[in-house]
Amino acid sequence: MNPSQTRRPNKRRKYGPKETSHSRPKPPTATSKRLEDDTEKDDDERRLESLLFGTPLLSSTVKGKQKVLDTAENPVAENTGLDHLANSELFVADFPEDEVLVPLKSISEGEETESRSSSASSSDNETDAEAEPPSSNPATSEKPATWFTSRASSSKNSAWLDSSDATVTISLKDDKRLRKLRDAPEDDQIGGPQYEVKLREHDRRLRLFNIDGLTNPILQTVHTPNLPITNAQFHPSGQSILLSGARPYFVTYDLQSGTTTESPRGLWSSSSVTEDGKAQGDRSMEIAKFSDDGKLLAVGGRGGYVHLLQCGTGGSGASAQVITSLKMNRPLKDLEWCASSTGSRVLGEAGGSGRVELMTMSNEGQVYIWDVGTRRCVRTWTDESMYGASKVARGGAGKYFAFGSKTGIVNVYGDGAGSSQSSSTSETPLKAIQNLVNPITSVRFDPSCQIMAIASKYKPGQLRMVHLPSLTVFSNWPTSSTPLGVVMSVDFSAGSEYFAVGNNRGRVLLYNLKHFGTR
C-alpha cells in the first residue's frame, strides 16, 4: 500500500450540546466575590438581600459564629421610648383653641330612602350645594351655627365640617379677584363661613348699579339660589327685571319693593303636547322676550315650540299663565317681535288694534312670521346665502333686522324682512357684514338705530361696531389693543350715551359714546 494512501484514523464525534463561550463557567469577578463574601456585610445589607433574593437572614459573623436575625414573623420591638403610652395617646387631633369637634347627625335608613327619592324627582342640574339657615328651635337643632346642605334634598347633611373655618378671616379688598364678592364698596373682612356662602352665591346673582359715569355705585345684589341666570332683561314698563335660565320657570325682581317673585311651576304641562299626546317637557327659558307693551312673553322651547305667556302687572310672574303655543317645522334658534307688537288685541283688552306679529328663526335660517292673534303662520322666507343661523335682532321699530350666522357673517335687512304683507319666499340683505369669522352670539341695536354692535364669545376681542345709515364698520374702535377679553354680552343705555361690554372675567366694561352724550 502506498504510504500516501494510508488512511487517517477516524475521530469519533462526540454527541451533545456544543460548548459555547457563554456556556462555560465564568471566573468569579470582584463583584461576585463581594456578594458571596459575608464578612464585609452589615445587618442592614443582609436584611435587604433577604427581602430581594429570599436568602436566609443571618447576622454578621462574631468570632466565627452566626445567628439568625428576627424576620417579619418574629419582629423585634425597637426601643422608641413610647412603650409606656397607651394606643389612644399615640395620636393627637389638632383643634383650634376653644373649639370642639361637632358630631354629624347620622341619617337613618328611612331618611336615606326619602332623601334618594326626593333627589330623583329633582332637576338634573339642581344639586348644587346652597346655604340653609339652622333650625329656629334650639331644643331640637343639632346643627352648628353655619350649616350647608344640598338644595335638592334637605335631609342630606354635609360629609364633614371643618370647625377651624370659623377662625379664618379673609379680606375682600386686598385680593383683586375677590372684590367681585363684595355687596358694597366698603365690605372687607369676612369669616370663613361667610366666604363660603359668597362663593356659592357668586354664579347665581344679579347686581344693579347706578350709572353716573364716575363711581357707578352698586345699588343692590339679587341672589337666586335655585336659578342659574343666563338671561336678564328689563320689563318695558321699567318696573321689574326678568331673570331666566335653564329652568322651566322664571323669576321677576320688583325694582320698587326690592322683592323677587317666582313664576308657577309646570307652565308647559297643558300647552306643550305633541301630536301623540305626550308632554313636551320644556325645561329651559333661556330664549325669552317681552312684547313692546310687556303684556306678552314669548318663550322658545324644544322641537320648534314657542310658548306665549301672559304676565301680571309690571311683568310680575306670580300670575303668569300660558295662553297658547306655536309650532315650527324646524328647531327654534331665536325669536324677535315685529314692529308695534302690543298684546292688548291678543288678550281682548280695550284699545288693542292692529296685528301682533312674532318672528321666529330656525337653526337652518328659515324665518317664520306669525299672526299671534289668530295663531297662524302668515309668511315664511329663507335667505339662501345664510348658513347656520344663530341670532336675530330688531332695530328702529322694525326699520332694520339683523341675522347672525355660525360663519361670523351678519346679514342686515330692511323693514320688508319683517313684513307679513309680502308674498316673497326670499329676501336680499342690504349688506352682509363679514368682519368676524366666529359664530355670532350677540347682536344689539342702539335706541336711536344709528349703531349696531355684533360680537362673538368664541375668541377674545371679537367685537365690531357698525354705522347703520352707511352700513360700514368703524375702523377706529375697537382696536387690537382694546382690553375686551372674551365678549359675552353687549348693550346700550336708553339714551345711547353708554355702551356696556360684559366679558368672561366677570367684568362689565363701560364706554361713553361722546356723540350721544353731547346732544
Short mmCIF file of C-alpha atoms in Angstrom, two decimals:
data_model
loop_
_atom_site.label_atom_id
_atom_site.label_comp_id
_atom_site.label_asym_id
_atom_site.label_seq_id
_atom_site.Cartn_x
_atom_site.Cartn_y
_atom_site.Cartn_z
CA MET A 1 0.00 0.00 0.00
CA ASN A 2 1.26 3.34 -0.93
CA PRO A 3 2.13 5.33 2.13
CA SER A 4 0.43 8.29 0.64
CA GLN A 5 -2.82 6.34 0.62
CA THR A 6 -2.69 5.45 4.28
CA ARG A 7 -5.96 6.28 5.94
CA ARG A 8 -6.02 8.62 8.84
CA PRO A 9 -7.68 7.33 11.96
CA ASN A 10 -11.32 8.50 12.26
CA LYS A 11 -12.03 10.75 15.15
CA ARG A 12 -15.13 9.76 16.94
CA ARG A 13 -17.75 12.53 17.05
CA LYS A 14 -18.92 13.47 20.46
CA TYR A 15 -22.61 13.95 20.71
CA GLY A 16 -24.18 16.54 22.98
CA PRO A 17 -24.61 20.27 23.10
CA LYS A 18 -21.90 22.23 21.53
CA GLU A 19 -19.83 24.05 24.03
CA THR A 20 -20.03 27.77 23.55
CA SER A 21 -18.23 30.61 25.15
CA HIS A 22 -21.20 31.79 27.12
CA SER A 23 -21.97 28.28 28.48
CA ARG A 24 -18.59 27.96 30.10
CA PRO A 25 -18.39 28.89 33.77
CA LYS A 26 -17.04 32.37 34.20
CA PRO A 27 -14.30 33.07 36.60
CA PRO A 28 -15.50 34.90 39.72
CA THR A 29 -15.34 38.66 39.42
CA ALA A 30 -14.76 41.23 42.09
CA THR A 31 -18.48 41.98 42.28
CA SER A 32 -19.49 38.33 42.67
CA LYS A 33 -16.83 37.85 45.30
CA ARG A 34 -18.25 40.86 47.10
CA LEU A 35 -21.76 39.33 47.05
CA GLU A 36 -20.59 35.92 48.26
CA ASP A 37 -18.37 37.34 50.96
CA ASP A 38 -20.50 37.86 54.08
CA THR A 39 -17.72 39.13 56.26
CA GLU A 40 -17.95 42.72 55.00
CA LYS A 41 -21.79 42.97 55.10
CA ASP A 42 -23.68 44.60 57.93
CA ASP A 43 -27.08 43.54 59.16
CA ASP A 44 -28.96 46.13 57.07
CA GLU A 45 -27.40 44.89 53.86
CA ARG A 46 -28.14 41.28 54.79
CA ARG A 47 -31.77 42.17 55.54
CA LEU A 48 -32.10 43.86 52.12
CA GLU A 49 -30.64 40.83 50.31
CA SER A 50 -33.02 38.57 52.18
CA LEU A 51 -36.01 40.62 51.04
CA LEU A 52 -34.84 40.74 47.41
CA PHE A 53 -33.47 37.24 46.86
CA GLY A 54 -35.14 35.18 49.62
CA THR A 55 -31.83 34.08 51.17
CA PRO A 56 -31.61 33.20 54.87
CA LEU A 57 -31.16 36.24 57.03
CA LEU A 58 -28.02 35.77 59.10
CA SER A 59 -26.28 38.22 61.36
CA SER A 60 -22.71 39.30 60.87
CA THR A 61 -20.05 36.82 61.99
CA VAL A 62 -18.90 37.30 65.52
CA LYS A 63 -15.94 35.12 66.41
CA GLY A 64 -16.82 32.62 63.69
CA LYS A 65 -20.43 32.23 64.80
CA GLN A 66 -23.63 33.48 63.15
CA LYS A 67 -27.18 33.69 64.40
CA VAL A 68 -30.46 34.05 62.51
CA LEU A 69 -31.95 37.54 62.70
CA ASP A 70 -35.62 38.12 63.50
CA THR A 71 -37.77 38.37 60.39
CA ALA A 72 -41.31 39.62 59.82
CA GLU A 73 -42.68 36.52 61.56
CA ASN A 74 -40.63 37.26 64.68
CA PRO A 75 -40.26 41.02 64.84
CA VAL A 76 -38.10 42.65 67.40
CA ALA A 77 -39.60 45.73 69.04
CA GLU A 78 -37.29 48.71 68.89
CA ASN A 79 -36.76 50.84 71.92
CA THR A 80 -38.63 54.01 70.94
CA GLY A 81 -39.28 55.29 74.43
CA LEU A 82 -43.07 55.17 73.89
CA ASP A 83 -43.73 51.74 75.39
CA HIS A 84 -45.37 53.22 78.46
CA LEU A 85 -48.03 55.10 76.38
CA ALA A 86 -51.46 53.76 75.51
CA ASN A 87 -52.56 53.48 71.89
CA SER A 88 -55.08 56.31 72.31
CA GLU A 89 -52.26 58.59 73.44
CA LEU A 90 -50.12 57.99 70.36
CA PHE A 91 -52.39 60.04 68.02
CA VAL A 92 -53.40 63.64 68.64
CA ALA A 93 -56.16 65.60 66.82
CA ASP A 94 -55.28 69.23 66.16
CA PHE A 95 -58.22 71.52 67.05
CA PRO A 96 -58.30 75.33 67.26
CA GLU A 97 -58.37 76.90 70.66
CA ASP A 98 -61.74 76.79 72.41
CA GLU A 99 -63.14 74.64 69.62
CA VAL A 100 -64.61 71.16 69.75
CA LEU A 101 -65.47 68.72 67.00
CA VAL A 102 -69.15 68.96 66.04
CA PRO A 103 -70.59 65.45 65.59
CA LEU A 104 -72.58 64.93 62.42
CA LYS A 105 -76.15 63.72 62.72
CA SER A 106 -76.43 60.25 61.28
CA ILE A 107 -79.05 59.57 58.64
CA SER A 108 -81.37 56.72 59.43
CA GLU A 109 -82.44 54.21 56.81
CA GLY A 110 -85.85 55.82 56.45
CA GLU A 111 -84.35 59.27 55.99
CA GLU A 112 -81.88 57.95 53.43
CA THR A 113 -84.69 56.38 51.39
CA GLU A 114 -86.66 59.61 51.49
CA SER A 115 -83.56 61.54 50.53
CA ARG A 116 -82.91 59.39 47.47
CA SER A 117 -86.49 59.63 46.26
CA SER A 118 -86.50 63.42 46.56
CA SER A 119 -83.21 63.66 44.69
CA ALA A 120 -84.51 61.51 41.85
CA SER A 121 -87.52 63.76 41.34
CA SER A 122 -85.48 66.96 41.21
CA SER A 123 -83.92 68.50 38.12
CA ASP A 124 -80.63 67.15 36.81
CA ASN A 125 -78.78 70.41 37.33
CA GLU A 126 -80.28 71.35 40.69
CA THR A 127 -77.85 69.58 43.02
CA ASP A 128 -75.55 72.47 43.74
CA ALA A 129 -74.98 72.99 47.46
CA GLU A 130 -76.63 76.08 48.89
CA ALA A 131 -76.69 77.73 52.29
CA GLU A 132 -79.55 76.89 54.62
CA PRO A 133 -80.18 78.62 57.97
CA PRO A 134 -80.16 76.49 61.13
CA SER A 135 -83.30 75.36 62.86
CA SER A 136 -85.09 78.02 64.87
CA ASN A 137 -85.83 75.60 67.73
CA PRO A 138 -82.71 75.34 69.93
CA ALA A 139 -84.06 72.29 71.71
CA THR A 140 -84.22 70.15 68.59
CA SER A 141 -81.44 71.67 66.48
CA GLU A 142 -78.26 69.61 66.37
CA LYS A 143 -76.59 71.64 63.62
CA PRO A 144 -73.84 74.22 64.18
CA ALA A 145 -74.36 77.94 63.66
CA THR A 146 -73.44 77.74 59.96
CA TRP A 147 -74.75 74.71 58.11
CA PHE A 148 -74.57 73.84 54.43
CA THR A 149 -76.77 71.28 52.79
CA SER A 150 -77.90 70.25 49.33
CA ARG A 151 -80.87 72.14 47.96
CA ALA A 152 -82.09 69.06 46.08
CA SER A 153 -82.53 67.10 49.32
CA SER A 154 -82.61 68.98 52.61
CA SER A 155 -82.34 65.76 54.65
CA LYS A 156 -78.78 65.12 53.47
CA ASN A 157 -76.07 66.54 55.69
CA SER A 158 -72.57 67.58 54.75
CA ALA A 159 -69.98 64.83 54.60
CA TRP A 160 -67.76 66.62 57.13
CA LEU A 161 -67.28 70.01 58.77
CA ASP A 162 -64.05 71.85 59.45
CA SER A 163 -64.57 73.81 62.64
CA SER A 164 -61.40 75.83 62.00
CA ASP A 165 -63.24 77.74 59.25
CA ALA A 166 -64.81 79.89 61.95
CA THR A 167 -61.36 81.28 62.86
CA VAL A 168 -60.39 82.23 59.28
CA THR A 169 -60.52 85.90 58.28
CA ILE A 170 -60.42 86.91 54.59
CA SER A 171 -60.04 90.37 53.08
CA LEU A 172 -62.13 91.16 50.03
CA LYS A 173 -60.21 94.36 49.26
CA ASP A 174 -56.62 93.11 49.23
CA ASP A 175 -57.15 90.45 46.55
CA LYS A 176 -58.43 91.85 43.25
CA ARG A 177 -60.04 88.53 42.35
CA LEU A 178 -62.19 88.65 45.49
CA ARG A 179 -63.51 92.18 45.05
CA LYS A 180 -66.36 90.87 42.94
CA LEU A 181 -67.71 89.13 46.05
CA ARG A 182 -68.43 92.41 47.82
CA ASP A 183 -72.01 93.59 48.21
CA ALA A 184 -70.86 97.16 48.86
CA PRO A 185 -67.57 99.01 48.17
CA GLU A 186 -66.79 99.25 51.90
CA ASP A 187 -67.04 95.48 52.51
CA ASP A 188 -63.69 94.00 53.52
CA GLN A 189 -63.13 91.46 56.32
CA ILE A 190 -65.34 88.36 56.42
CA GLY A 191 -65.12 85.00 58.16
CA GLY A 192 -64.72 81.55 56.68
CA PRO A 193 -68.42 80.57 56.70
CA GLN A 194 -69.43 83.90 55.10
CA TYR A 195 -66.71 83.43 52.46
CA GLU A 196 -68.10 80.01 51.53
CA VAL A 197 -71.63 81.41 51.24
CA LYS A 198 -70.42 84.20 48.92
CA LEU A 199 -68.59 81.71 46.72
CA ARG A 200 -71.74 79.62 46.37
CA GLU A 201 -73.83 82.70 45.56
CA HIS A 202 -71.37 84.16 43.06
CA ASP A 203 -72.66 82.33 39.97
CA ARG A 204 -76.36 82.86 40.71
CA ARG A 205 -76.78 86.53 41.41
CA LEU A 206 -77.66 89.79 39.72
CA ARG A 207 -76.08 93.13 40.52
CA LEU A 208 -77.65 96.53 39.92
CA PHE A 209 -75.54 99.68 39.55
CA ASN A 210 -76.33 103.37 39.36
CA ILE A 211 -74.53 104.59 36.25
CA ASP A 212 -73.30 108.15 36.79
CA GLY A 213 -70.16 107.93 34.67
CA LEU A 214 -67.88 108.45 37.70
CA THR A 215 -68.09 105.96 40.58
CA ASN A 216 -71.06 103.92 39.33
CA PRO A 217 -72.04 102.72 42.83
CA ILE A 218 -73.71 99.39 43.38
CA LEU A 219 -77.36 99.56 44.42
CA GLN A 220 -78.46 96.01 45.05
CA THR A 221 -77.36 92.38 44.78
CA VAL A 222 -80.10 89.85 43.97
CA HIS A 223 -79.37 86.20 44.75
CA THR A 224 -81.35 83.42 43.05
CA PRO A 225 -80.17 80.19 44.75
CA ASN A 226 -82.24 77.87 42.55
CA LEU A 227 -81.85 79.63 39.19
CA PRO A 228 -78.61 79.90 37.20
CA ILE A 229 -79.14 83.20 35.37
CA THR A 230 -78.40 83.24 31.64
CA ASN A 231 -80.94 85.89 30.57
CA ALA A 232 -81.78 89.17 32.32
CA GLN A 233 -83.88 91.96 30.78
CA PHE A 234 -85.86 94.96 31.96
CA HIS A 235 -89.61 94.94 31.57
CA PRO A 236 -90.76 97.60 29.03
CA SER A 237 -92.50 99.46 31.87
CA GLY A 238 -89.21 99.71 33.80
CA GLN A 239 -90.84 98.33 36.97
CA SER A 240 -89.21 94.90 37.11
CA ILE A 241 -86.45 92.67 35.74
CA LEU A 242 -86.97 89.24 34.18
CA LEU A 243 -84.44 86.56 35.20
CA SER A 244 -84.45 83.23 33.40
CA GLY A 245 -82.14 80.36 32.58
CA ALA A 246 -82.02 76.59 32.17
CA ARG A 247 -85.08 76.03 34.36
CA PRO A 248 -88.80 75.64 33.49
CA TYR A 249 -89.70 78.81 35.38
CA PHE A 250 -88.51 82.41 35.70
CA VAL A 251 -88.03 84.99 38.45
CA THR A 252 -89.05 88.65 38.40
CA TYR A 253 -87.40 91.26 40.59
CA ASP A 254 -89.55 94.28 41.53
CA LEU A 255 -87.38 97.40 41.44
CA GLN A 256 -89.67 99.39 43.73
CA SER A 257 -90.26 96.89 46.53
CA GLY A 258 -86.97 95.00 46.13
CA THR A 259 -88.69 91.61 46.22
CA THR A 260 -88.40 88.59 43.94
CA THR A 261 -91.34 86.56 42.64
CA GLU A 262 -91.08 83.11 41.11
CA SER A 263 -93.44 82.03 38.34
CA PRO A 264 -95.59 78.91 38.83
CA ARG A 265 -94.03 75.54 38.08
CA GLY A 266 -95.36 73.29 35.34
CA LEU A 267 -96.23 76.07 32.89
CA TRP A 268 -95.86 73.77 29.89
CA SER A 269 -97.82 70.78 31.22
CA SER A 270 -101.06 71.65 29.42
CA SER A 271 -99.85 73.57 26.37
CA SER A 272 -96.72 71.74 25.16
CA VAL A 273 -98.25 68.50 23.93
CA THR A 274 -97.11 66.58 20.87
CA GLU A 275 -99.43 65.01 18.29
CA ASP A 276 -99.27 61.63 20.02
CA GLY A 277 -100.44 63.17 23.29
CA LYS A 278 -97.08 63.19 25.09
CA ALA A 279 -95.98 66.22 27.09
CA GLN A 280 -93.14 68.16 25.54
CA GLY A 281 -91.49 68.86 28.89
CA ASP A 282 -89.59 72.08 28.11
CA ARG A 283 -87.18 72.71 30.96
CA SER A 284 -85.50 75.92 29.85
CA MET A 285 -86.41 79.58 29.39
CA GLU A 286 -83.09 80.86 28.06
CA ILE A 287 -84.82 82.30 24.97
CA ALA A 288 -87.46 84.75 26.23
CA LYS A 289 -88.51 88.25 25.05
CA PHE A 290 -91.28 90.68 26.02
CA SER A 291 -93.65 92.28 23.53
CA ASP A 292 -93.42 96.06 23.14
CA ASP A 293 -96.07 96.72 25.80
CA GLY A 294 -94.78 93.95 28.10
CA LYS A 295 -98.09 92.09 28.31
CA LEU A 296 -96.88 89.04 26.42
CA LEU A 297 -93.73 87.00 26.90
CA ALA A 298 -92.54 84.71 24.08
CA VAL A 299 -90.50 81.72 25.27
CA GLY A 300 -88.60 79.38 22.98
CA GLY A 301 -88.98 75.67 23.66
CA ARG A 302 -87.79 72.39 22.24
CA GLY A 303 -88.90 70.80 18.99
CA GLY A 304 -89.81 74.13 17.37
CA TYR A 305 -92.32 75.16 20.06
CA VAL A 306 -92.84 78.81 21.01
CA HIS A 307 -94.95 79.48 24.11
CA LEU A 308 -96.79 82.75 24.73
CA LEU A 309 -97.24 83.77 28.35
CA GLN A 310 -99.45 86.43 29.84
CA CYS A 311 -97.65 88.23 32.66
CA GLY A 312 -99.09 90.25 35.50
CA THR A 313 -98.88 93.99 36.07
CA GLY A 314 -95.35 95.26 35.63
CA GLY A 315 -94.16 91.87 34.39
CA SER A 316 -94.88 90.01 37.62
CA GLY A 317 -94.50 86.27 37.21
CA ALA A 318 -96.71 85.23 40.14
CA SER A 319 -99.81 85.07 37.94
CA ALA A 320 -98.11 84.10 34.67
CA GLN A 321 -100.01 81.62 32.52
CA VAL A 322 -99.59 80.13 29.06
CA ILE A 323 -102.25 81.35 26.62
CA THR A 324 -101.11 79.46 23.51
CA SER A 325 -98.18 77.69 21.83
CA LEU A 326 -96.91 77.92 18.26
CA LYS A 327 -95.16 75.09 16.44
CA MET A 328 -92.43 75.41 13.78
CA ASN A 329 -91.32 72.67 11.43
CA ARG A 330 -87.70 73.17 12.45
CA PRO A 331 -85.91 73.53 15.81
CA LEU A 332 -86.03 77.09 17.12
CA LYS A 333 -82.81 79.10 17.29
CA ASP A 334 -84.03 82.60 18.20
CA LEU A 335 -87.10 84.86 18.08
CA GLU A 336 -87.99 88.57 17.86
CA TRP A 337 -91.17 90.61 17.99
CA CYS A 338 -92.07 92.55 14.87
CA ALA A 339 -92.94 96.27 14.80
CA SER A 340 -95.60 97.59 17.21
CA SER A 341 -96.13 94.26 18.93
CA THR A 342 -98.76 95.09 21.56
CA GLY A 343 -100.54 92.33 23.43
CA SER A 344 -103.81 94.22 24.11
CA ARG A 345 -105.51 92.89 21.00
CA VAL A 346 -104.41 89.33 21.67
CA LEU A 347 -105.73 89.46 25.23
CA GLY A 348 -109.00 91.08 24.15
CA GLU A 349 -108.37 94.29 26.07
CA ALA A 350 -109.76 97.70 25.18
CA GLY A 351 -107.58 99.86 22.98
CA GLY A 352 -105.98 96.93 21.20
CA SER A 353 -105.73 97.38 17.47
CA GLY A 354 -103.60 96.16 14.61
CA ARG A 355 -101.96 92.82 14.01
CA VAL A 356 -99.47 91.46 16.57
CA GLU A 357 -96.69 89.62 14.79
CA LEU A 358 -93.85 87.47 16.02
CA MET A 359 -90.76 86.42 14.05
CA THR A 360 -89.11 83.07 14.75
CA MET A 361 -85.96 81.66 13.15
CA SER A 362 -84.85 78.05 12.78
CA ASN A 363 -81.29 76.82 13.03
CA GLU A 364 -81.26 76.49 9.22
CA GLY A 365 -82.07 80.16 8.65
CA GLN A 366 -85.75 79.74 7.80
CA VAL A 367 -87.85 82.68 9.06
CA TYR A 368 -91.49 82.34 10.21
CA ILE A 369 -93.80 85.32 10.73
CA TRP A 370 -96.81 84.61 12.96
CA ASP A 371 -100.07 86.41 13.50
CA VAL A 372 -100.30 85.96 17.26
CA GLY A 373 -103.98 86.90 17.37
CA THR A 374 -105.05 84.11 15.03
CA ARG A 375 -102.14 81.75 15.94
CA ARG A 376 -101.31 81.31 12.24
CA CYS A 377 -98.07 81.50 10.31
CA VAL A 378 -98.67 84.17 7.65
CA ARG A 379 -95.31 84.08 5.89
CA THR A 380 -92.07 82.12 5.62
CA TRP A 381 -88.92 83.08 3.79
CA THR A 382 -85.32 81.87 3.62
CA ASP A 383 -82.06 83.58 2.84
CA GLU A 384 -80.08 81.11 0.78
CA SER A 385 -76.80 82.93 1.49
CA MET A 386 -77.04 82.47 5.26
CA TYR A 387 -75.68 79.21 6.66
CA GLY A 388 -76.24 78.17 10.28
CA ALA A 389 -78.34 80.95 11.81
CA SER A 390 -77.50 81.91 15.41
CA LYS A 391 -79.05 85.30 16.35
CA VAL A 392 -81.78 87.72 15.25
CA ALA A 393 -82.35 91.32 16.40
CA ARG A 394 -84.71 94.16 15.51
CA GLY A 395 -83.74 97.83 15.37
CA GLY A 396 -85.60 101.10 14.97
CA ALA A 397 -89.14 99.74 15.47
CA GLY A 398 -88.71 97.34 12.59
CA LYS A 399 -86.59 99.56 10.33
CA TYR A 400 -83.74 97.02 10.38
CA PHE A 401 -83.46 93.29 11.06
CA ALA A 402 -80.08 91.65 11.59
CA PHE A 403 -79.41 87.91 11.37
CA GLY A 404 -76.15 86.44 12.68
CA SER A 405 -74.76 83.12 11.48
CA LYS A 406 -72.29 80.49 12.62
CA THR A 407 -69.81 81.61 9.96
CA GLY A 408 -69.50 85.08 11.53
CA ILE A 409 -71.49 86.83 8.80
CA VAL A 410 -74.27 89.23 9.82
CA ASN A 411 -76.92 89.99 7.19
CA VAL A 412 -78.76 93.30 7.62
CA TYR A 413 -82.26 93.57 6.12
CA GLY A 414 -84.75 96.38 5.72
CA ASP A 415 -88.30 96.52 7.05
CA GLY A 416 -89.50 94.16 4.31
CA ALA A 417 -87.94 91.22 6.15
CA GLY A 418 -90.46 91.56 8.97
CA SER A 419 -93.49 92.34 6.82
CA SER A 420 -96.32 89.85 6.57
CA GLN A 421 -97.80 91.57 3.50
CA SER A 422 -95.09 90.36 1.14
CA SER A 423 -95.57 87.03 -0.59
CA SER A 424 -91.89 86.59 -1.44
CA THR A 425 -90.20 83.44 -0.14
CA SER A 426 -86.74 85.02 -0.09
CA GLU A 427 -85.14 88.28 0.95
CA THR A 428 -81.97 90.02 -0.19
CA PRO A 429 -79.88 91.64 2.54
CA LEU A 430 -78.94 95.32 2.38
CA LYS A 431 -75.42 94.45 3.48
CA ALA A 432 -73.53 91.38 4.61
CA ILE A 433 -71.09 92.26 7.43
CA GLN A 434 -68.12 89.88 7.11
CA ASN A 435 -65.66 91.31 9.66
CA LEU A 436 -65.95 88.37 12.10
CA VAL A 437 -65.19 84.73 11.41
CA ASN A 438 -66.59 83.06 14.55
CA PRO A 439 -70.26 82.26 15.33
CA ILE A 440 -72.22 85.38 16.22
CA THR A 441 -73.53 85.30 19.81
CA SER A 442 -74.56 88.96 20.37
CA VAL A 443 -76.38 91.46 18.12
CA ARG A 444 -77.69 94.74 19.53
CA PHE A 445 -79.03 98.00 18.07
CA ASP A 446 -78.80 101.28 19.96
CA PRO A 447 -82.16 103.01 20.68
CA SER A 448 -81.52 105.70 18.04
CA CYS A 449 -80.82 102.97 15.44
CA GLN A 450 -77.57 104.59 14.33
CA ILE A 451 -75.15 101.93 15.60
CA MET A 452 -75.25 98.15 15.68
CA ALA A 453 -72.89 96.06 17.84
CA ILE A 454 -72.03 92.49 16.87
CA ALA A 455 -69.83 90.11 18.88
CA SER A 456 -68.73 86.50 19.29
CA LYS A 457 -67.74 84.73 22.50
CA TYR A 458 -65.60 82.10 20.79
CA LYS A 459 -62.47 84.23 20.50
CA PRO A 460 -61.08 87.18 22.51
CA GLY A 461 -61.68 90.66 21.14
CA GLN A 462 -64.42 89.65 18.70
CA LEU A 463 -66.48 92.89 18.70
CA ARG A 464 -67.37 95.27 15.88
CA MET A 465 -69.44 98.46 15.71
CA VAL A 466 -71.46 99.10 12.53
CA HIS A 467 -72.67 102.52 11.35
CA LEU A 468 -76.20 101.79 10.16
CA PRO A 469 -77.02 104.57 7.69
CA SER A 470 -73.91 103.71 5.67
CA LEU A 471 -73.70 100.04 6.80
CA THR A 472 -69.94 100.35 7.30
CA VAL A 473 -67.80 99.07 10.18
CA PHE A 474 -65.98 101.60 12.38
CA SER A 475 -62.25 101.19 11.87
CA ASN A 476 -61.03 103.33 14.81
CA TRP A 477 -62.63 101.26 17.59
CA PRO A 478 -62.22 98.71 18.93
CA THR A 479 -58.56 98.17 18.12
CA SER A 480 -56.30 95.20 18.69
CA SER A 481 -55.07 96.77 21.94
CA THR A 482 -58.56 97.31 23.42
CA PRO A 483 -58.74 95.06 26.53
CA LEU A 484 -62.11 93.48 25.79
CA GLY A 485 -61.39 89.87 26.66
CA VAL A 486 -63.95 87.29 25.59
CA VAL A 487 -67.15 89.26 24.92
CA MET A 488 -70.18 87.51 26.44
CA SER A 489 -72.84 90.23 26.05
CA VAL A 490 -73.27 93.83 24.86
CA ASP A 491 -75.93 96.52 25.31
CA PHE A 492 -76.63 100.25 25.00
CA SER A 493 -78.17 102.60 27.55
CA ALA A 494 -81.60 104.13 26.96
CA GLY A 495 -80.06 107.35 25.71
CA SER A 496 -77.27 105.62 23.74
CA GLU A 497 -74.63 107.60 25.66
CA TYR A 498 -73.18 104.47 27.31
CA PHE A 499 -72.11 101.16 25.82
CA ALA A 500 -71.53 98.15 28.10
CA VAL A 501 -69.46 95.06 27.32
CA GLY A 502 -69.57 92.01 29.62
CA ASN A 503 -66.67 89.56 29.38
CA ASN A 504 -65.77 86.13 30.72
CA ARG A 505 -63.77 87.61 33.61
CA GLY A 506 -66.93 88.71 35.37
CA ARG A 507 -66.38 92.37 34.49
CA VAL A 508 -68.55 94.90 32.68
CA LEU A 509 -66.60 97.44 30.65
CA LEU A 510 -68.46 100.75 30.38
CA TYR A 511 -67.71 103.11 27.49
CA ASN A 512 -69.00 106.63 26.93
CA LEU A 513 -70.21 107.43 23.40
CA LYS A 514 -69.48 111.16 23.27
CA HIS A 515 -71.52 111.70 20.13
CA PHE A 516 -74.73 110.93 22.03
CA GLY A 517 -73.66 112.42 25.34
CA THR A 518 -73.20 115.94 23.93
CA ARG A 519 -76.66 116.20 22.37
#
